[in-house]
CSV table of C-alpha atoms in Angstrom, one decimal:
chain,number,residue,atom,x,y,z
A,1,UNK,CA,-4.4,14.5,0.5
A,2,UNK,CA,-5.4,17.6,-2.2
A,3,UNK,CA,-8.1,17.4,-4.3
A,4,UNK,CA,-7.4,19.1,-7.6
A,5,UNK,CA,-10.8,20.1,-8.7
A,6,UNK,CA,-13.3,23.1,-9.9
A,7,UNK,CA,-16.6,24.2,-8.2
A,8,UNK,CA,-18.4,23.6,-11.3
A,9,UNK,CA,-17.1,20.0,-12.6
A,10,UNK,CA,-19.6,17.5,-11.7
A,11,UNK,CA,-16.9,15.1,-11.8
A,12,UNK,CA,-15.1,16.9,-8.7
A,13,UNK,CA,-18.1,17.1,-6.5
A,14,UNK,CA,-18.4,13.2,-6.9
A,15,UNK,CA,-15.0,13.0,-5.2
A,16,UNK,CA,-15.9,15.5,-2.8
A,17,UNK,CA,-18.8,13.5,-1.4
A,18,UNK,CA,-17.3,10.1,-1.2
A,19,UNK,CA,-14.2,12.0,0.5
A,20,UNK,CA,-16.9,13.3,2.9
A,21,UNK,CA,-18.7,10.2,3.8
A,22,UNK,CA,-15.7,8.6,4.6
A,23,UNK,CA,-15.0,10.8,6.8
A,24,UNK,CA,-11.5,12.0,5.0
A,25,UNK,CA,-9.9,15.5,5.7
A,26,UNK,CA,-8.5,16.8,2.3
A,27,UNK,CA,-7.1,20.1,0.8
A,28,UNK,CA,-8.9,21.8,-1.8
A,29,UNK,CA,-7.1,23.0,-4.7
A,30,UNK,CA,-8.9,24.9,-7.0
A,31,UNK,CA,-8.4,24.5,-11.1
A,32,UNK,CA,-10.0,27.1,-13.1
A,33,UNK,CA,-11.9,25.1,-16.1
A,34,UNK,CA,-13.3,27.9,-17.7
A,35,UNK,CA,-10.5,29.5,-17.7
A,36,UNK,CA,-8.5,26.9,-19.0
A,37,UNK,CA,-6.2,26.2,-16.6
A,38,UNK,CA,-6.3,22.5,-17.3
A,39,UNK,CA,-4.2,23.0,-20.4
A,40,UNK,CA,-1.3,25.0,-18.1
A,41,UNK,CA,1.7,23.0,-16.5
A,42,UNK,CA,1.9,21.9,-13.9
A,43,UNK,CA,-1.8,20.7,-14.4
A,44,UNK,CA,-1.2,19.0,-17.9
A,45,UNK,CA,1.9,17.1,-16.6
A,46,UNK,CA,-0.2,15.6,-13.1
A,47,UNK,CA,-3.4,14.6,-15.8
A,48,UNK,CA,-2.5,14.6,-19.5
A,49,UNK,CA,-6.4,14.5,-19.8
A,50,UNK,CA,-6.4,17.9,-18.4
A,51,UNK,CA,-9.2,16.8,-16.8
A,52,UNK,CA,-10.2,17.5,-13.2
A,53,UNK,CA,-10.4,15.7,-10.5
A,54,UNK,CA,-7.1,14.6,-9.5
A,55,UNK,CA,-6.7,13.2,-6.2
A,56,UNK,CA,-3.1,13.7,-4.7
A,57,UNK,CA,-2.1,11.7,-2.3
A,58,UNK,CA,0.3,12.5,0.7
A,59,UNK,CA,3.2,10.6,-0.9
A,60,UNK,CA,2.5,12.4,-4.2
A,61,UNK,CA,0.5,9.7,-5.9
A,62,UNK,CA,-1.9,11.3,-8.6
A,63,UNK,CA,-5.2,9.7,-9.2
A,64,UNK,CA,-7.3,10.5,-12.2
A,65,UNK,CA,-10.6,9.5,-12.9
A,66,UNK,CA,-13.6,10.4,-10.5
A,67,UNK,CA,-15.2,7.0,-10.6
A,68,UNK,CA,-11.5,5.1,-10.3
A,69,UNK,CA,-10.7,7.0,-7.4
A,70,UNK,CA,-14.1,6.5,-5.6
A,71,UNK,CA,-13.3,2.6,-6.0
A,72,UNK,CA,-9.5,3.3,-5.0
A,73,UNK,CA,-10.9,5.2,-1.3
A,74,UNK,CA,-13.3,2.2,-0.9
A,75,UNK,CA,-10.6,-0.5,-1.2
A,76,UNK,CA,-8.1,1.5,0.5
A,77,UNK,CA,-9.7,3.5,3.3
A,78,UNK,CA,-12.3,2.7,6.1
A,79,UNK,CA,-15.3,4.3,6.8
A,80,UNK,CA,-18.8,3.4,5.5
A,81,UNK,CA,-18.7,1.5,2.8
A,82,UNK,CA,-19.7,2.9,-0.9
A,83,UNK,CA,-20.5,0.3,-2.6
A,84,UNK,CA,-22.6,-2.7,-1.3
A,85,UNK,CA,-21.5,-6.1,0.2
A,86,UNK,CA,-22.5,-8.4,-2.3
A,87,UNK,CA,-21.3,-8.6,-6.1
A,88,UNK,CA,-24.8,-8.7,-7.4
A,89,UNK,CA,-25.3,-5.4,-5.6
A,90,UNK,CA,-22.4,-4.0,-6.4
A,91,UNK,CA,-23.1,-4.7,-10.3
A,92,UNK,CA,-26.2,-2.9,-9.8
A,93,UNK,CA,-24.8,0.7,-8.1
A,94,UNK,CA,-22.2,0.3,-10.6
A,95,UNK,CA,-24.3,0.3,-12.9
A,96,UNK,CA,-26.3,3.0,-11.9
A,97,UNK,CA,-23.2,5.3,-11.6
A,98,UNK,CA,-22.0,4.6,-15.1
A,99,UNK,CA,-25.4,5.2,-16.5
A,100,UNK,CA,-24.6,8.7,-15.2
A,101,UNK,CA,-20.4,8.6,-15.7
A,102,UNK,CA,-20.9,7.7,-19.0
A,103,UNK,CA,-24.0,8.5,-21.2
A,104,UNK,CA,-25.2,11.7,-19.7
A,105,UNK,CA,-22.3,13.6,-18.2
A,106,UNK,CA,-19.9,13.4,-20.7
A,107,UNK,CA,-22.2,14.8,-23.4
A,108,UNK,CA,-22.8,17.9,-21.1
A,109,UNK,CA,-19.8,18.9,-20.0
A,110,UNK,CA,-18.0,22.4,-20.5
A,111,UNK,CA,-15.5,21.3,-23.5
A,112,UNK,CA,-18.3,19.3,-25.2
A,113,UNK,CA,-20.5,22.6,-24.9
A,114,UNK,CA,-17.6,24.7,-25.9
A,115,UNK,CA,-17.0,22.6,-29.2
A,116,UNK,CA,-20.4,22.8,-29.8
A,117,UNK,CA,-20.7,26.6,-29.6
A,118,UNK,CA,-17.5,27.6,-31.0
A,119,UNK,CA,-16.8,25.1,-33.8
A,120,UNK,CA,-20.2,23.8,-34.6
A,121,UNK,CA,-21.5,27.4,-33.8
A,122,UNK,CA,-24.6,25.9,-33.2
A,123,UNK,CA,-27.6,28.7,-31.4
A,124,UNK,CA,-27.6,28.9,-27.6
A,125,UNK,CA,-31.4,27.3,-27.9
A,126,UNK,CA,-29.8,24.7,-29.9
A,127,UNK,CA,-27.0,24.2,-27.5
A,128,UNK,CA,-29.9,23.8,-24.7
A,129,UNK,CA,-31.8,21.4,-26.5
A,130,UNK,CA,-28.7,19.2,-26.8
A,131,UNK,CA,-28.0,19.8,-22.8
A,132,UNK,CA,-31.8,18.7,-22.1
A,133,UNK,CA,-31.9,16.1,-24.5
A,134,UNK,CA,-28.9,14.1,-23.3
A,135,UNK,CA,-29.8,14.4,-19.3
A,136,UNK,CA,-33.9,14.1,-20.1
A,137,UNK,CA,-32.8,10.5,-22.3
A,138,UNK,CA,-30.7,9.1,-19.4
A,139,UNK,CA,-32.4,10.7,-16.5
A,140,UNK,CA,-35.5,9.1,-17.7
A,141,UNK,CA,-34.0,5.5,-18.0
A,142,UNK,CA,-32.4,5.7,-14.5
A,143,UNK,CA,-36.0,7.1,-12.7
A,144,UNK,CA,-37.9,4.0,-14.8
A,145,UNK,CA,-35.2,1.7,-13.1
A,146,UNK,CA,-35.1,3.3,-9.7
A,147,UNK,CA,-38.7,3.6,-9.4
A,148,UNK,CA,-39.1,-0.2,-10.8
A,149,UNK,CA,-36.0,-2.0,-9.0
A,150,UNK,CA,-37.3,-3.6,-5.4
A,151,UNK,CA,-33.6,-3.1,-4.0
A,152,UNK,CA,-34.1,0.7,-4.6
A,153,UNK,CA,-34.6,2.7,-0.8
A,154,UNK,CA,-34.3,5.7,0.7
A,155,UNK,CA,-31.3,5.9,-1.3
A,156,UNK,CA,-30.1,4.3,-4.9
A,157,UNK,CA,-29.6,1.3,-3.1
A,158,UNK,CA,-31.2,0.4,-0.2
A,159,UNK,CA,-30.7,3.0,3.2
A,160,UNK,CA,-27.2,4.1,2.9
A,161,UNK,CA,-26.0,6.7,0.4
A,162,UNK,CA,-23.3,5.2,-2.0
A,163,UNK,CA,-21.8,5.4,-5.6
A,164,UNK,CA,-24.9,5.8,-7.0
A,165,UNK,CA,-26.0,8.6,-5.0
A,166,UNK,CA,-22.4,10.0,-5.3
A,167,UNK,CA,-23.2,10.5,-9.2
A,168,UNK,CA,-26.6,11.0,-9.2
A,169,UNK,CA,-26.8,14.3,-7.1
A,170,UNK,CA,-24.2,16.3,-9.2
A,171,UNK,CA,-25.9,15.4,-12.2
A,172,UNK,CA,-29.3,16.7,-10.4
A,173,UNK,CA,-27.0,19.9,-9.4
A,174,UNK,CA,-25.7,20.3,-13.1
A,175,UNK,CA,-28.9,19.7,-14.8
A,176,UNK,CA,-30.4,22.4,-12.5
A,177,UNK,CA,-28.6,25.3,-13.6
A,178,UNK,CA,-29.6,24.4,-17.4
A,179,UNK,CA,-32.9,24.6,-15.7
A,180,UNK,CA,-34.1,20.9,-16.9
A,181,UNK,CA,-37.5,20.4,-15.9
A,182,UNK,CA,-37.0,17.7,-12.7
A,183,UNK,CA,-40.6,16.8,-12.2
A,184,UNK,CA,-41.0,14.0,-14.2
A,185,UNK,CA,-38.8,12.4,-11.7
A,186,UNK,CA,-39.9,12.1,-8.4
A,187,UNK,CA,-38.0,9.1,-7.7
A,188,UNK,CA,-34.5,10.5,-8.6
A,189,UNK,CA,-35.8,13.9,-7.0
A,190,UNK,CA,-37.0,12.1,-3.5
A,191,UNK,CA,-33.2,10.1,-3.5
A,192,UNK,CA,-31.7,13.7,-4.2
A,193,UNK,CA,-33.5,15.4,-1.3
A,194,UNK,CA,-32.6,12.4,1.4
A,195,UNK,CA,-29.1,12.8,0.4
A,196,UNK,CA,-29.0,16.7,0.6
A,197,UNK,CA,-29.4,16.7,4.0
A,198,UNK,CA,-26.3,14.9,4.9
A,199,UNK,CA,-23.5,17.1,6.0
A,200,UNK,CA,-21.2,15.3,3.2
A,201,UNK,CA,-22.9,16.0,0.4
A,202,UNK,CA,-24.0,20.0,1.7
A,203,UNK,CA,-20.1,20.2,2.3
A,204,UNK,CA,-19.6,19.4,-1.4
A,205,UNK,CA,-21.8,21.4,-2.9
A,206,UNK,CA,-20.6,23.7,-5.3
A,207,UNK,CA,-21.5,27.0,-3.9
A,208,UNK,CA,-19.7,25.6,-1.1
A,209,UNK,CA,-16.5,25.7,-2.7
A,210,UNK,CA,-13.9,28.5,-1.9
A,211,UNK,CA,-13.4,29.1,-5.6
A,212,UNK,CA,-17.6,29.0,-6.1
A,213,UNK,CA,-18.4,32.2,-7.9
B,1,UNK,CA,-25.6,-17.0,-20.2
B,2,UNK,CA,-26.8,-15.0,-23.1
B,3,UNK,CA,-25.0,-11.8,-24.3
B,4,UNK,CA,-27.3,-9.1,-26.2
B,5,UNK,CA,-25.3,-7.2,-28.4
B,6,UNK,CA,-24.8,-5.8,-32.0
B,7,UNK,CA,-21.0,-6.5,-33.6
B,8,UNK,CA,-20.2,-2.6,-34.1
B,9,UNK,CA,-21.1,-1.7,-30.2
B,10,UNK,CA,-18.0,-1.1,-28.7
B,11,UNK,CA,-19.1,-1.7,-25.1
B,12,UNK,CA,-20.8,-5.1,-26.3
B,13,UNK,CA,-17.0,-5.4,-27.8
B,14,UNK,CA,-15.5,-4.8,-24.5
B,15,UNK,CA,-18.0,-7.5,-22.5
B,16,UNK,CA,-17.1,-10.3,-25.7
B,17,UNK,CA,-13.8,-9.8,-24.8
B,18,UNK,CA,-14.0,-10.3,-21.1
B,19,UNK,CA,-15.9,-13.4,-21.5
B,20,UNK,CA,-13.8,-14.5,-23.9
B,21,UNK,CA,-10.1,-14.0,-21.5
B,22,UNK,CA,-12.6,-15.5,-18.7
B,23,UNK,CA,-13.4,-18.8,-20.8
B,24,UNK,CA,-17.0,-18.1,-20.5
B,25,UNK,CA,-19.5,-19.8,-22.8
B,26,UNK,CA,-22.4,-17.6,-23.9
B,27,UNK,CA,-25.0,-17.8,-26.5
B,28,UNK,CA,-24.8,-14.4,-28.5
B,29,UNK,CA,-28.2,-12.7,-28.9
B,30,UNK,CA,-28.0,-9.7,-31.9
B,31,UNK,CA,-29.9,-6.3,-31.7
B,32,UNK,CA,-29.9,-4.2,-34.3
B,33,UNK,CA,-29.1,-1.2,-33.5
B,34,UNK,CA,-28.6,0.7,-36.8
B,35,UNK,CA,-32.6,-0.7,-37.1
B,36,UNK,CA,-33.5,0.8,-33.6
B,37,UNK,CA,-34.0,-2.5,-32.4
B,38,UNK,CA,-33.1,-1.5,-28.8
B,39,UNK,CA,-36.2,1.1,-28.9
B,40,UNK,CA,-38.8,-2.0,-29.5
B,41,UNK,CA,-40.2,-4.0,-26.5
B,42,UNK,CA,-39.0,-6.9,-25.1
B,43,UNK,CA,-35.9,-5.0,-25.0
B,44,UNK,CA,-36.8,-1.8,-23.6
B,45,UNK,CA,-38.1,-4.1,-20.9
B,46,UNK,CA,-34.3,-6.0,-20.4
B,47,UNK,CA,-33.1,-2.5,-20.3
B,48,UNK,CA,-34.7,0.7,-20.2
B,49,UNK,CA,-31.7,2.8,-21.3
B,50,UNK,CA,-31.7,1.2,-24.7
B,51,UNK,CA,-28.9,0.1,-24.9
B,52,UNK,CA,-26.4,-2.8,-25.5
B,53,UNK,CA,-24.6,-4.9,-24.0
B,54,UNK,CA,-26.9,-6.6,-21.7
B,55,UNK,CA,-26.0,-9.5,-20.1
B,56,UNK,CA,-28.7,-12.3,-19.0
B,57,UNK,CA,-27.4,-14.9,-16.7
B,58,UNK,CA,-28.8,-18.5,-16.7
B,59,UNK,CA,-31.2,-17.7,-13.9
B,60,UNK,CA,-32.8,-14.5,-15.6
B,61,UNK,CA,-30.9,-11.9,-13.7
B,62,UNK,CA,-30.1,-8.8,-16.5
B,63,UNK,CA,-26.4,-6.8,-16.2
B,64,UNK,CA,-26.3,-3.8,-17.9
B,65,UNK,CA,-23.4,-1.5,-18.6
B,66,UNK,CA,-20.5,-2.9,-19.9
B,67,UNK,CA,-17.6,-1.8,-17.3
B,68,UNK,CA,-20.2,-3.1,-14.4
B,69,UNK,CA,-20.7,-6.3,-16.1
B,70,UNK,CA,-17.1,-6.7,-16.6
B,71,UNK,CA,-15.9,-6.2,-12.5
B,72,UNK,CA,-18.7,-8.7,-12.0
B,73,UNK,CA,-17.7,-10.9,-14.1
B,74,UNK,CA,-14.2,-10.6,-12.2
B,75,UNK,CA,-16.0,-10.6,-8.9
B,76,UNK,CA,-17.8,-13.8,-9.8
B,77,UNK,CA,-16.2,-16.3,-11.8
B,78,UNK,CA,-13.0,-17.8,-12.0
B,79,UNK,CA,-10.1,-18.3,-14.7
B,80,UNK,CA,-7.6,-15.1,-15.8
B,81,UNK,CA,-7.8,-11.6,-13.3
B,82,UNK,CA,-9.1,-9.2,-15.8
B,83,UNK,CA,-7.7,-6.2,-12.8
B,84,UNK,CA,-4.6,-6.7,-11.3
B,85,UNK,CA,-3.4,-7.2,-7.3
B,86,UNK,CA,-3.2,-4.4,-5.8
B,87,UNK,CA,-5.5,-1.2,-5.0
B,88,UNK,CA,-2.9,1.3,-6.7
B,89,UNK,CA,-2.8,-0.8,-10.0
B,90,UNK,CA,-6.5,-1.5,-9.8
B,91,UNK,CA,-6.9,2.1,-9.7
B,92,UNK,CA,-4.6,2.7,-12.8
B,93,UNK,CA,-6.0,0.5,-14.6
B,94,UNK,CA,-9.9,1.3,-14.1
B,95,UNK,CA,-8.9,4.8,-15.1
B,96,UNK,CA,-7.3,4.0,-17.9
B,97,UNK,CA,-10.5,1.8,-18.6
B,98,UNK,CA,-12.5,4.8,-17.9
B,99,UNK,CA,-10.4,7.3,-19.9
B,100,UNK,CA,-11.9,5.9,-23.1
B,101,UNK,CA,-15.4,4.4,-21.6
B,102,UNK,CA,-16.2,8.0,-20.0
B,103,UNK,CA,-14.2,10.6,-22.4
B,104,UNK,CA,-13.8,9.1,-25.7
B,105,UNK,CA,-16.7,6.6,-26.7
B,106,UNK,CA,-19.9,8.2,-25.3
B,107,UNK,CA,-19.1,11.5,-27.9
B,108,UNK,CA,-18.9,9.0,-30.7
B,109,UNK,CA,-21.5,6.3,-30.4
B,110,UNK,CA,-24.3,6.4,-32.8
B,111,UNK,CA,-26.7,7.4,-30.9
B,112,UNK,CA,-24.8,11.3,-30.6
B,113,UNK,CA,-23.9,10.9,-34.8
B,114,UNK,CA,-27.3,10.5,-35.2
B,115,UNK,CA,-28.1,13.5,-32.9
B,116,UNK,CA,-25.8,15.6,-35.2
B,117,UNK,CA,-27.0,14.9,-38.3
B,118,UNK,CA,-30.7,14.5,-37.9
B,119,UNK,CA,-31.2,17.0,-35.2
B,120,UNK,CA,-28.5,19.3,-35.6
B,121,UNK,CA,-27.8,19.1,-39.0
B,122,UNK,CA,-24.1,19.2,-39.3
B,123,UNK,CA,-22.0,18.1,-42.7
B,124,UNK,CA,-20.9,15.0,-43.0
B,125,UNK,CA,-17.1,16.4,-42.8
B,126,UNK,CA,-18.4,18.5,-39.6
B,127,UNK,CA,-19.4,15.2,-38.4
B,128,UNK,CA,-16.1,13.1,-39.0
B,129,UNK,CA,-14.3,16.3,-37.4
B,130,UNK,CA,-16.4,16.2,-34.1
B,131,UNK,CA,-15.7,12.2,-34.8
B,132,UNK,CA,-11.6,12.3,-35.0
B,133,UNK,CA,-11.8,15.8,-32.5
B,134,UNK,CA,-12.2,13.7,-29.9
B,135,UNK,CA,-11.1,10.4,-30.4
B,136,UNK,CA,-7.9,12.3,-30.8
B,137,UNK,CA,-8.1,14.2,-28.2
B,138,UNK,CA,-8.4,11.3,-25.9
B,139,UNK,CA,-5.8,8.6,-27.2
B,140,UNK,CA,-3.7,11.6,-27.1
B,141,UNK,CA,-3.6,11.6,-23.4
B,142,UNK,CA,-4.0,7.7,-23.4
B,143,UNK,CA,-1.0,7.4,-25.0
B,144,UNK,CA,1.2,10.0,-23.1
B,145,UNK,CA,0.2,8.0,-20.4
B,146,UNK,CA,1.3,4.9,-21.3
B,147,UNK,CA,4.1,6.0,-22.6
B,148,UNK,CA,5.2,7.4,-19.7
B,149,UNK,CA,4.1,5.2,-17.1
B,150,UNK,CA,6.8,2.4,-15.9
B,151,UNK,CA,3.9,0.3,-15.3
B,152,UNK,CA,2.5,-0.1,-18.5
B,153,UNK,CA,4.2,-3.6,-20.4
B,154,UNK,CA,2.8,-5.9,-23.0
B,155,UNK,CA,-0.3,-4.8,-22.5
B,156,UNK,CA,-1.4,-1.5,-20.5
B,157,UNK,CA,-0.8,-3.2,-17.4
B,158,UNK,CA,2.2,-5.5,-17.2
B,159,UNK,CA,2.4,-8.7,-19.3
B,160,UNK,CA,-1.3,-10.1,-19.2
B,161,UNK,CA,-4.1,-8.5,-20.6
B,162,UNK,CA,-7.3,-6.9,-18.4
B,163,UNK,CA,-9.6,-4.2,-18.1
B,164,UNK,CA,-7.7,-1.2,-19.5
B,165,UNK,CA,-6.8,-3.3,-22.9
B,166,UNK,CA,-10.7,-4.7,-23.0
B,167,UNK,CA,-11.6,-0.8,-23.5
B,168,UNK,CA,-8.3,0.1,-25.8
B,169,UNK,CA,-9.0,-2.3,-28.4
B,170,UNK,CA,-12.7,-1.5,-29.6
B,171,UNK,CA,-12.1,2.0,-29.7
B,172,UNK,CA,-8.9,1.8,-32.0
B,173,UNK,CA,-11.0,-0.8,-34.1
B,174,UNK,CA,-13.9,1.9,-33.9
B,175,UNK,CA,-11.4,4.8,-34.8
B,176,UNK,CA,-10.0,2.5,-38.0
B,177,UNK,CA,-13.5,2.5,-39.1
B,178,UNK,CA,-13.7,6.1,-39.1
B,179,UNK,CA,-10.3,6.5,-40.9
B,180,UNK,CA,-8.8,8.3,-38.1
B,181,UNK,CA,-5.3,8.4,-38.2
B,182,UNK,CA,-3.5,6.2,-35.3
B,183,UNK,CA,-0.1,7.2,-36.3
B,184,UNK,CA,0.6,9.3,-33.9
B,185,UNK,CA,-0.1,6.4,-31.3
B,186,UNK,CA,2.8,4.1,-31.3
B,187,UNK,CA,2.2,2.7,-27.8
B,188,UNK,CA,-1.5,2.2,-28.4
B,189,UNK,CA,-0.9,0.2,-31.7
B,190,UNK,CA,2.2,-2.0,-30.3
B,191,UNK,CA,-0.7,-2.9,-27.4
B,192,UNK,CA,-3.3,-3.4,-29.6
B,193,UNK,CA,-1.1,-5.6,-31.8
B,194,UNK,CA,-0.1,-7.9,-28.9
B,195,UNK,CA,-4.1,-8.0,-28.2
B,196,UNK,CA,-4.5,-9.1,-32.1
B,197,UNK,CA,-2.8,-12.6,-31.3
B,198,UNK,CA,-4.7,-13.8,-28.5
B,199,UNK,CA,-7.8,-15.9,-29.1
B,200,UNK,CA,-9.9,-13.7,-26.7
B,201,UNK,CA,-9.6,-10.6,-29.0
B,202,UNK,CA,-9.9,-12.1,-32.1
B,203,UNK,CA,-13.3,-14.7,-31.5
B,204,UNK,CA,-14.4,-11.0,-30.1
B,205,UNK,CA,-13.7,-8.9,-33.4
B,206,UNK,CA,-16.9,-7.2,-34.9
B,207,UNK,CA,-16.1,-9.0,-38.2
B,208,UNK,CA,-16.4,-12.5,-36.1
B,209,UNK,CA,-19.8,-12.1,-35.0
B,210,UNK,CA,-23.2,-13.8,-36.6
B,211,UNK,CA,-24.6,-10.3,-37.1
B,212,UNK,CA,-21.9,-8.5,-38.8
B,213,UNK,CA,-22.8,-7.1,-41.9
């Protein structure tokens, strides 16, 4: 399998940790975002979203969609399982990972910055307070449930690391470089530290990327 | 079951829908959102994020996020598959699904409008371009997909609606509202119109609900 990603995208590093606790060797090709190679054949004809991650398979399937192709490696390959046994369960890590998939990442990410900065030419403190405000709102709502829910353990969900975890920590990672204040939650912080000492989420860490800069 | 929505959510859209192609009876329980109804206790307590839909089942349990509640519903009840058969075509059509819940609708809700004007303080022309910039941007790629793909039929995939056309059809009803220009989207429109007919979509429409203004 290659995995079409970019150091930076937290999107990527989701894949890279699920590919990693399930134990799955993978190539590594890199896509330069902020260079814009997304927009350059061949890139634009394997995702039309130019939009990494795209997970190729060996027979030359292309898979788009971080979270889609987290659920496609959990029904198709074995290893320990990502999402939980029971459908209640699952709803609940599913809906924890969307809480981060889809109201906080995708109002941070490079080409909604970009827009914002070069066609909005909004300040770079204003362009902060937008980063902050967006991760603060839904990092907020995900501790207050983390730290309320009883099925919450060392991990999202209970004592194995899973699709929550898988999008929580690259959010963490992302909202760390904008230098978001973290201490209001020590929940989301504790989870982060439990996951980062397992060798499949330090493998997919961004600096450990061989196109990390 | 009770469903807490608003008519002009689009993920409460998505969730009517499912029910509806499911056969599920549900008492529908408004919030009103353009009032900031979701900031006000008790529903900050049903979900701290703020945010419709929320689903209550008959024994209390609360489901938030629409795409979660919908592949519970699947998981859990009977009548029409809402994914299809196989892992490869489940994974097509969650990131189809996820195309618009991830890249398209989170820019656009009001929540970020509201962020734009109020905070940012962007025209209201600045605002409809961020608006149509990328809802374009997206159902552009949506459509080159479908286009393209052999698998895509009736509907986005094959001859019976699911998941993929349950996240489709709010945003082009969302997009109308905004006067964006779906022209360019044949494929899109053809599916949406085959959508239109079926009982399911139409008991779902915003204009159908008790709260619609």
């Amino acid at each position: 399998m290659k995995l079409h990603g970019y150091f930076r995208s937290s999107a990527a590093y989701r894949v890279r940790i699920a590919l990693g606790l399930k134990g799955l060797p993978y190539e590594y090709v890199p896509v330069h975002i902020a260079k814009g190679r997304q927009f350059d054949a061949p890139f634009t004809v394997m995702n039309p979203q130019s939009l990494v991650p795209v997970l190729e398979e060996d027979g030359g399937r292309l898979l788009a969609q971080s979270i889609a192709i987290i659920e496609y490696l959990e029904e198709t390959r074995p290893g320990p399982a990502l999402l939980p046994a029971t459908p209640e369960a699952r709803q609940r890590v599913r809906s924890l990972a969307l809480l981060v998939a889809c109201e906080i990442h995708p109002l941070n990410n490079l080409r909604v910055l970009k827009y914002l900065t070069d066609v909005l030419q909004v300040t770079e403190a204003q362009k902060l307070a937008w980063y902050t405000h967006w991760v603060a709102t839904g990092l907020e709502a995900l501790e207050r449930r983390l730290a309320a829910e009883p099925e919450t353990g060392r991990f999202c969900h209970g004592d194995l690391p899973g699709l929550a975890d898988i999008c929580l920590v690259p959010q963490l990672a992302n909202a760390r470089r904008f230098s978001v204040d973290l201490a209001p939650y020590p929940t989301l912080r504790r989870i982060d530290e439990a996951c980062a000492v397992l060798p499949a989420f330090a493998a997919a860490l961004p600096a450990n990327q061989p196109d990390a800069e």
